Amino acid sequence: MTGPTGPTGPAGDAAKGPALDAAVWRLRSRGCWDDAAVLLEPYAETDPDASVRRAALLVERCMFTAEGWAAAEDALRVAEAVAHHDDERGAAACERGHLAYASTVLGVRDRADEARAALGRAAALLAPAARARASLDFRRGLVAEHLSDNPQAARAAYRRAHAGATAHGNTLLCSFTWRHLAGLALRDGELAEARHGFTESLRLREELGFLVGMAPALAALADAQPEPESGRLRAEAARLFRLLDGIPTWLADHLPPPDTDA
């Protein structure tokens, strides 16, 4: 079980200095997206990077909680308005595509055509070496896998995203590409490859302290492991899931109820 989610925003980019970056990451990694977005709000009206990062946080909140759609839309409109050049416009379009994808895959509203159009626009705007290109490739993989049921196209997109994330040192995105490539391997019955990918994804999230992404990583690895290890991993995922008040919401159906996990 890999789940439909993905990373949002160019993790690691400096908007207004390392202290602000660290504070935003600390909140984001614990699922406090609104609080993290507030820290970027003073810069969002004038700084395109801060604006798209703020929008990305609120889009990610939608993906994890299935709430906050209006706030994400407002933030995207600001990001689109303050963008000055093609890479900034492309980054904003990439976030809009991800929001439309999230709305569709979570069953809120079918915006699949909007997702494809926005990601296509981002592809036309972003320079080949732009940092946001890796996130774009990953999101095109999500659309191919979860909306178009095209695992071959998804695998190619995830591999491009993984190469781009590695080149730019985007460790968080690597954790997502490992997990989704492993999910496709599991789908094909390649257990060893799946276990390796899920293990790498979990390891990177542990190293980063990405607490809100730990339960999905544990649950995904559990799907590729035999008992009793599988049960232990799911129990740990369920404990973290409850610790974070049921985030991500889409994981609930894949975890044991409270009276069955340790």
mmCIF file of C-alpha atoms in Angstrom:
data_model
loop_
_atom_site.group_PDB
_atom_site.id
_atom_site.type_symbol
_atom_site.label_atom_id
_atom_site.label_comp_id
_atom_site.label_asym_id
_atom_site.label_seq_id
_atom_site.Cartn_x
_atom_site.Cartn_y
_atom_site.Cartn_z
ATOM 1 C CA MET A 1 0.000 0.000 0.000
ATOM 2 C CA THR A 2 1.784 3.112 -1.184
ATOM 3 C CA GLY A 3 -1.050 5.598 -0.962
ATOM 4 C CA PRO A 4 -1.765 8.494 -3.332
ATOM 5 C CA THR A 5 0.245 11.171 -1.639
ATOM 6 C CA GLY A 6 3.395 12.957 -2.636
ATOM 7 C CA PRO A 7 5.748 15.681 -1.500
ATOM 8 C CA THR A 8 4.802 19.266 -1.991
ATOM 9 C CA GLY A 9 7.167 22.076 -2.745
ATOM 10 C CA PRO A 10 10.876 22.424 -3.314
ATOM 11 C CA ALA A 11 12.079 21.130 0.055
ATOM 12 C CA GLY A 12 15.284 22.810 1.100
ATOM 13 C CA ASP A 13 14.960 26.008 -0.949
ATOM 14 C CA ALA A 14 15.874 29.113 1.031
ATOM 15 C CA ALA A 15 13.127 31.735 0.947
ATOM 16 C CA LYS A 16 14.255 34.116 3.681
ATOM 17 C CA GLY A 17 17.121 32.384 5.406
ATOM 18 C CA PRO A 18 17.990 29.179 7.218
ATOM 19 C CA ALA A 19 16.266 30.093 10.494
ATOM 20 C CA LEU A 20 12.928 30.516 8.751
ATOM 21 C CA ASP A 21 13.499 27.370 6.688
ATOM 22 C CA ALA A 22 14.198 25.378 9.844
ATOM 23 C CA ALA A 23 11.093 26.700 11.583
ATOM 24 C CA VAL A 24 8.886 25.955 8.581
ATOM 25 C CA TRP A 25 10.296 22.431 8.272
ATOM 26 C CA ARG A 26 9.831 21.733 11.981
ATOM 27 C CA LEU A 27 6.131 22.568 11.734
ATOM 28 C CA ARG A 28 5.582 20.926 8.360
ATOM 29 C CA SER A 29 7.228 17.670 9.413
ATOM 30 C CA ARG A 30 4.742 17.365 12.283
ATOM 31 C CA GLY A 31 1.688 18.135 10.180
ATOM 32 C CA CYS A 32 1.301 21.757 11.341
ATOM 33 C CA TRP A 33 0.885 23.134 7.832
ATOM 34 C CA ASP A 34 -1.234 26.144 8.751
ATOM 35 C CA ASP A 35 1.310 27.311 11.327
ATOM 36 C CA ALA A 36 4.143 26.818 8.844
ATOM 37 C CA ALA A 37 2.247 28.793 6.204
ATOM 38 C CA VAL A 38 1.755 31.668 8.644
ATOM 39 C CA LEU A 39 5.542 32.035 8.934
ATOM 40 C CA LEU A 40 5.785 32.588 5.169
ATOM 41 C CA GLU A 41 2.736 34.845 4.921
ATOM 42 C CA PRO A 42 4.614 38.147 5.459
ATOM 43 C CA TYR A 43 6.659 37.469 2.319
ATOM 44 C CA ALA A 44 4.030 35.803 0.132
ATOM 45 C CA GLU A 45 2.668 38.951 -1.521
ATOM 46 C CA THR A 46 6.045 40.069 -2.859
ATOM 47 C CA ASP A 47 8.420 37.085 -2.930
ATOM 48 C CA PRO A 48 7.523 34.459 -5.562
ATOM 49 C CA ASP A 49 9.539 31.706 -3.862
ATOM 50 C CA ALA A 50 7.946 32.313 -0.458
ATOM 51 C CA SER A 51 4.548 32.531 -2.136
ATOM 52 C CA VAL A 52 4.814 29.176 -3.918
ATOM 53 C CA ARG A 53 6.255 27.544 -0.805
ATOM 54 C CA ARG A 54 3.293 28.800 1.235
ATOM 55 C CA ALA A 55 0.873 27.493 -1.395
ATOM 56 C CA ALA A 56 2.708 24.161 -1.425
ATOM 57 C CA LEU A 57 2.274 23.771 2.331
ATOM 58 C CA LEU A 58 -1.462 24.354 2.097
ATOM 59 C CA VAL A 59 -1.802 21.987 -0.864
ATOM 60 C CA GLU A 60 0.060 19.339 1.124
ATOM 61 C CA ARG A 61 -2.365 19.893 4.005
ATOM 62 C CA CYS A 62 -5.231 19.089 1.624
ATOM 63 C CA MET A 63 -3.461 15.913 0.507
ATOM 64 C CA PHE A 64 -2.927 14.698 4.064
ATOM 65 C CA THR A 65 -6.177 15.875 5.691
ATOM 66 C CA ALA A 66 -8.717 16.304 2.832
ATOM 67 C CA GLU A 67 -9.434 19.748 4.302
ATOM 68 C CA GLY A 68 -8.424 23.354 3.652
ATOM 69 C CA TRP A 69 -9.205 23.503 -0.052
ATOM 70 C CA ALA A 70 -10.293 27.166 -0.108
ATOM 71 C CA ALA A 71 -7.139 28.324 1.697
ATOM 72 C CA ALA A 72 -4.983 26.376 -0.752
ATOM 73 C CA GLU A 73 -6.811 27.905 -3.723
ATOM 74 C CA ASP A 74 -6.332 31.407 -2.324
ATOM 75 C CA ALA A 75 -2.626 30.790 -1.761
ATOM 76 C CA LEU A 76 -2.240 29.460 -5.301
ATOM 77 C CA ARG A 77 -3.872 32.548 -6.761
ATOM 78 C CA VAL A 78 -1.368 34.701 -4.890
ATOM 79 C CA ALA A 79 1.540 32.560 -6.078
ATOM 80 C CA GLU A 80 0.331 32.783 -9.670
ATOM 81 C CA ALA A 81 -0.104 36.554 -9.409
ATOM 82 C CA VAL A 82 3.369 37.314 -8.010
ATOM 83 C CA ALA A 83 5.314 34.985 -10.346
ATOM 84 C CA HIS A 84 7.684 36.991 -12.552
ATOM 85 C CA HIS A 85 9.345 34.477 -14.872
ATOM 86 C CA ASP A 86 8.635 31.083 -16.399
ATOM 87 C CA ASP A 87 10.235 28.952 -13.680
ATOM 88 C CA GLU A 88 8.133 30.704 -11.028
ATOM 89 C CA ARG A 89 4.995 30.360 -13.134
ATOM 90 C CA GLY A 90 5.850 26.718 -13.749
ATOM 91 C CA ALA A 91 6.318 26.033 -10.029
ATOM 92 C CA ALA A 92 2.924 27.583 -9.286
ATOM 93 C CA ALA A 93 1.306 25.557 -12.083
ATOM 94 C CA CYS A 94 2.878 22.409 -10.643
ATOM 95 C CA GLU A 95 1.223 23.118 -7.273
ATOM 96 C CA ARG A 96 -2.113 23.777 -8.951
ATOM 97 C CA GLY A 97 -1.854 20.451 -10.724
ATOM 98 C CA HIS A 98 -1.115 18.727 -7.432
ATOM 99 C CA LEU A 99 -4.135 20.331 -5.761
ATOM 100 C CA ALA A 100 -6.393 19.227 -8.609
ATOM 101 C CA TYR A 101 -4.907 15.722 -8.403
ATOM 102 C CA ALA A 102 -5.494 15.595 -4.642
ATOM 103 C CA SER A 103 -9.112 16.670 -5.043
ATOM 104 C CA THR A 104 -9.643 13.930 -7.608
ATOM 105 C CA VAL A 105 -7.833 11.043 -5.929
ATOM 106 C CA LEU A 106 -9.418 11.778 -2.542
ATOM 107 C CA GLY A 107 -12.896 11.833 -4.081
ATOM 108 C CA VAL A 108 -13.638 15.470 -3.215
ATOM 109 C CA ARG A 109 -14.248 16.639 -6.783
ATOM 110 C CA ASP A 110 -13.141 15.266 -10.140
ATOM 111 C CA ARG A 111 -10.500 17.666 -11.399
ATOM 112 C CA ALA A 112 -8.437 15.174 -13.386
ATOM 113 C CA ASP A 113 -8.485 17.257 -16.577
ATOM 114 C CA GLU A 114 -7.379 20.326 -14.644
ATOM 115 C CA ALA A 115 -4.564 18.343 -13.025
ATOM 116 C CA ARG A 116 -3.251 17.151 -16.390
ATOM 117 C CA ALA A 117 -3.557 20.605 -17.946
ATOM 118 C CA ALA A 118 -1.772 22.358 -15.078
ATOM 119 C CA LEU A 119 1.062 19.828 -15.027
ATOM 120 C CA GLY A 120 1.370 20.112 -18.804
ATOM 121 C CA ARG A 121 1.598 23.887 -18.444
ATOM 122 C CA ALA A 122 4.287 23.463 -15.804
ATOM 123 C CA ALA A 123 6.236 21.168 -18.119
ATOM 124 C CA ALA A 124 6.167 23.826 -20.842
ATOM 125 C CA LEU A 125 7.303 26.586 -18.476
ATOM 126 C CA LEU A 126 9.978 24.948 -16.341
ATOM 127 C CA ALA A 127 13.547 24.872 -17.587
ATOM 128 C CA PRO A 128 14.995 21.346 -17.969
ATOM 129 C CA ALA A 129 17.348 21.896 -15.027
ATOM 130 C CA ALA A 130 14.850 23.714 -12.777
ATOM 131 C CA ARG A 131 14.633 22.326 -9.256
ATOM 132 C CA ALA A 132 10.832 22.055 -9.493
ATOM 133 C CA ARG A 133 11.178 19.745 -12.531
ATOM 134 C CA ALA A 134 11.723 16.718 -10.252
ATOM 135 C CA SER A 135 8.513 17.435 -8.323
ATOM 136 C CA LEU A 136 6.708 17.871 -11.625
ATOM 137 C CA ASP A 137 7.922 14.489 -12.876
ATOM 138 C CA PHE A 138 6.813 12.877 -9.627
ATOM 139 C CA ARG A 139 3.334 14.393 -9.850
ATOM 140 C CA ARG A 140 2.972 13.323 -13.456
ATOM 141 C CA GLY A 141 3.805 9.845 -12.217
ATOM 142 C CA LEU A 142 1.041 10.093 -9.614
ATOM 143 C CA VAL A 143 -1.461 11.089 -12.276
ATOM 144 C CA ALA A 144 -0.318 8.264 -14.560
ATOM 145 C CA GLU A 145 -0.560 5.686 -11.763
ATOM 146 C CA HIS A 146 -3.661 6.750 -9.865
ATOM 147 C CA LEU A 147 -5.789 8.569 -12.453
ATOM 148 C CA SER A 148 -4.771 6.952 -15.744
ATOM 149 C CA ASP A 149 -3.861 3.449 -14.471
ATOM 150 C CA ASN A 150 -0.709 3.497 -16.590
ATOM 151 C CA PRO A 151 2.030 1.928 -14.447
ATOM 152 C CA GLN A 152 4.607 1.997 -17.255
ATOM 153 C CA ALA A 153 4.305 5.767 -17.669
ATOM 154 C CA ALA A 154 4.239 6.182 -13.896
ATOM 155 C CA ARG A 155 7.448 4.193 -13.460
ATOM 156 C CA ALA A 156 9.250 6.258 -16.100
ATOM 157 C CA ALA A 157 8.097 9.503 -14.470
ATOM 158 C CA TYR A 158 9.091 8.335 -10.973
ATOM 159 C CA ARG A 159 12.540 7.377 -12.247
ATOM 160 C CA ARG A 160 13.023 10.802 -13.818
ATOM 161 C CA ALA A 161 11.848 12.377 -10.569
ATOM 162 C CA HIS A 162 14.232 10.222 -8.544
ATOM 163 C CA ALA A 163 17.183 11.194 -10.727
ATOM 164 C CA GLY A 164 16.266 14.877 -10.483
ATOM 165 C CA ALA A 165 15.717 14.737 -6.732
ATOM 166 C CA THR A 166 19.062 13.025 -6.260
ATOM 167 C CA ALA A 167 20.839 15.602 -8.423
ATOM 168 C CA HIS A 168 19.331 18.477 -6.419
ATOM 169 C CA GLY A 169 19.757 16.859 -3.020
ATOM 170 C CA ASN A 170 15.998 16.758 -2.433
ATOM 171 C CA THR A 171 16.019 13.928 0.114
ATOM 172 C CA LEU A 172 12.336 14.187 0.979
ATOM 173 C CA LEU A 173 11.319 13.766 -2.634
ATOM 174 C CA CYS A 174 13.667 10.771 -2.877
ATOM 175 C CA SER A 175 11.728 9.192 -0.020
ATOM 176 C CA PHE A 176 8.563 9.507 -2.083
ATOM 177 C CA THR A 177 10.080 8.257 -5.324
ATOM 178 C CA TRP A 178 11.560 5.229 -3.536
ATOM 179 C CA ARG A 179 8.156 4.437 -2.037
ATOM 180 C CA HIS A 180 6.179 4.732 -5.242
ATOM 181 C CA LEU A 181 8.706 2.822 -7.322
ATOM 182 C CA ALA A 182 8.556 0.127 -4.639
ATOM 183 C CA GLY A 183 4.778 0.135 -4.846
ATOM 184 C CA LEU A 184 4.931 -0.582 -8.565
ATOM 185 C CA ALA A 185 7.475 -3.340 -7.921
ATOM 186 C CA LEU A 186 5.132 -4.884 -5.359
ATOM 187 C CA ARG A 187 2.295 -4.665 -7.860
ATOM 188 C CA ASP A 188 4.478 -6.698 -10.264
ATOM 189 C CA GLY A 189 5.339 -9.268 -7.601
ATOM 190 C CA GLU A 190 8.964 -8.119 -7.270
ATOM 191 C CA LEU A 191 9.159 -8.527 -3.502
ATOM 192 C CA ALA A 192 12.896 -7.990 -3.035
ATOM 193 C CA GLU A 193 12.845 -4.770 -5.050
ATOM 194 C CA ALA A 194 9.735 -3.588 -3.226
ATOM 195 C CA ARG A 195 11.248 -4.231 0.211
ATOM 196 C CA HIS A 196 14.404 -2.396 -0.747
ATOM 197 C CA GLY A 197 12.518 0.663 -1.970
ATOM 198 C CA PHE A 198 10.168 0.810 1.010
ATOM 199 C CA THR A 199 13.093 0.387 3.402
ATOM 200 C CA GLU A 200 15.004 3.230 1.758
ATOM 201 C CA SER A 201 11.934 5.469 1.908
ATOM 202 C CA LEU A 202 11.476 4.770 5.610
ATOM 203 C CA ARG A 203 15.170 5.316 6.316
ATOM 204 C CA LEU A 204 15.201 8.714 4.621
ATOM 205 C CA ARG A 205 12.116 9.869 6.492
ATOM 206 C CA GLU A 206 13.611 8.787 9.787
ATOM 207 C CA GLU A 207 16.813 10.688 8.993
ATOM 208 C CA LEU A 208 14.869 13.802 8.016
ATOM 209 C CA GLY A 209 12.498 13.625 10.978
ATOM 210 C CA PHE A 210 9.479 13.690 8.643
ATOM 211 C CA LEU A 211 7.117 12.468 11.352
ATOM 212 C CA VAL A 212 3.921 12.994 9.396
ATOM 213 C CA GLY A 213 5.209 10.682 6.668
ATOM 214 C CA MET A 214 6.360 7.879 8.942
ATOM 215 C CA ALA A 215 3.061 5.999 9.274
ATOM 216 C CA PRO A 216 2.566 5.695 5.489
ATOM 217 C CA ALA A 217 6.164 4.515 5.090
ATOM 218 C CA LEU A 218 5.760 1.873 7.801
ATOM 219 C CA ALA A 219 2.438 0.674 6.392
ATOM 220 C CA ALA A 220 3.891 0.436 2.885
ATOM 221 C CA LEU A 221 6.835 -1.634 4.090
ATOM 222 C CA ALA A 222 4.425 -3.891 6.007
ATOM 223 C CA ASP A 223 2.732 -4.830 2.726
ATOM 224 C CA ALA A 224 6.009 -6.309 1.460
ATOM 225 C CA GLN A 225 6.940 -8.206 4.642
ATOM 226 C CA PRO A 226 5.770 -11.583 6.001
ATOM 227 C CA GLU A 227 4.264 -12.017 9.437
ATOM 228 C CA PRO A 228 5.068 -11.326 12.217
ATOM 229 C CA GLU A 229 7.140 -8.392 10.915
ATOM 230 C CA SER A 230 4.224 -7.134 8.863
ATOM 231 C CA GLY A 231 1.977 -6.962 11.912
ATOM 232 C CA ARG A 232 4.633 -5.196 13.959
ATOM 233 C CA LEU A 233 5.111 -2.544 11.288
ATOM 234 C CA ARG A 234 1.370 -1.948 10.947
ATOM 235 C CA ALA A 235 1.003 -1.644 14.721
ATOM 236 C CA GLU A 236 3.754 0.974 14.813
ATOM 237 C CA ALA A 237 2.143 2.805 11.886
ATOM 238 C CA ALA A 238 -1.190 2.796 13.718
ATOM 239 C CA ARG A 239 0.430 4.199 16.875
ATOM 240 C CA LEU A 240 1.960 7.097 14.938
ATOM 241 C CA PHE A 241 -1.262 7.628 13.015
ATOM 242 C CA ARG A 242 -3.184 8.130 16.252
ATOM 243 C CA LEU A 243 -0.386 10.257 17.700
ATOM 244 C CA LEU A 244 -0.931 12.655 14.792
ATOM 245 C CA ASP A 245 -4.734 12.641 15.224
ATOM 246 C CA GLY A 246 -5.449 10.502 12.183
ATOM 247 C CA ILE A 247 -3.107 12.027 9.604
ATOM 248 C CA PRO A 248 -2.940 11.202 6.767
ATOM 249 C CA THR A 249 -6.669 10.550 6.659
ATOM 250 C CA TRP A 250 -6.448 8.201 3.656
ATOM 251 C CA LEU A 251 -4.338 5.758 5.691
ATOM 252 C CA ALA A 252 -7.124 4.893 8.156
ATOM 253 C CA ASP A 253 -8.545 1.980 6.155
ATOM 254 C CA HIS A 254 -5.130 0.320 5.902
ATOM 255 C CA LEU A 255 -4.317 0.139 9.618
ATOM 256 C CA PRO A 256 -5.514 -2.086 12.468
ATOM 257 C CA PRO A 257 -8.084 -0.611 14.863
ATOM 258 C CA PRO A 258 -6.845 0.545 18.286
ATOM 259 C CA ASP A 259 -7.824 -2.655 20.094
ATOM 260 C CA THR A 260 -5.659 -4.872 17.860
ATOM 261 C CA ASP A 261 -2.320 -3.042 17.726
ATOM 262 C CA ALA A 262 0.326 -2.893 20.391
#
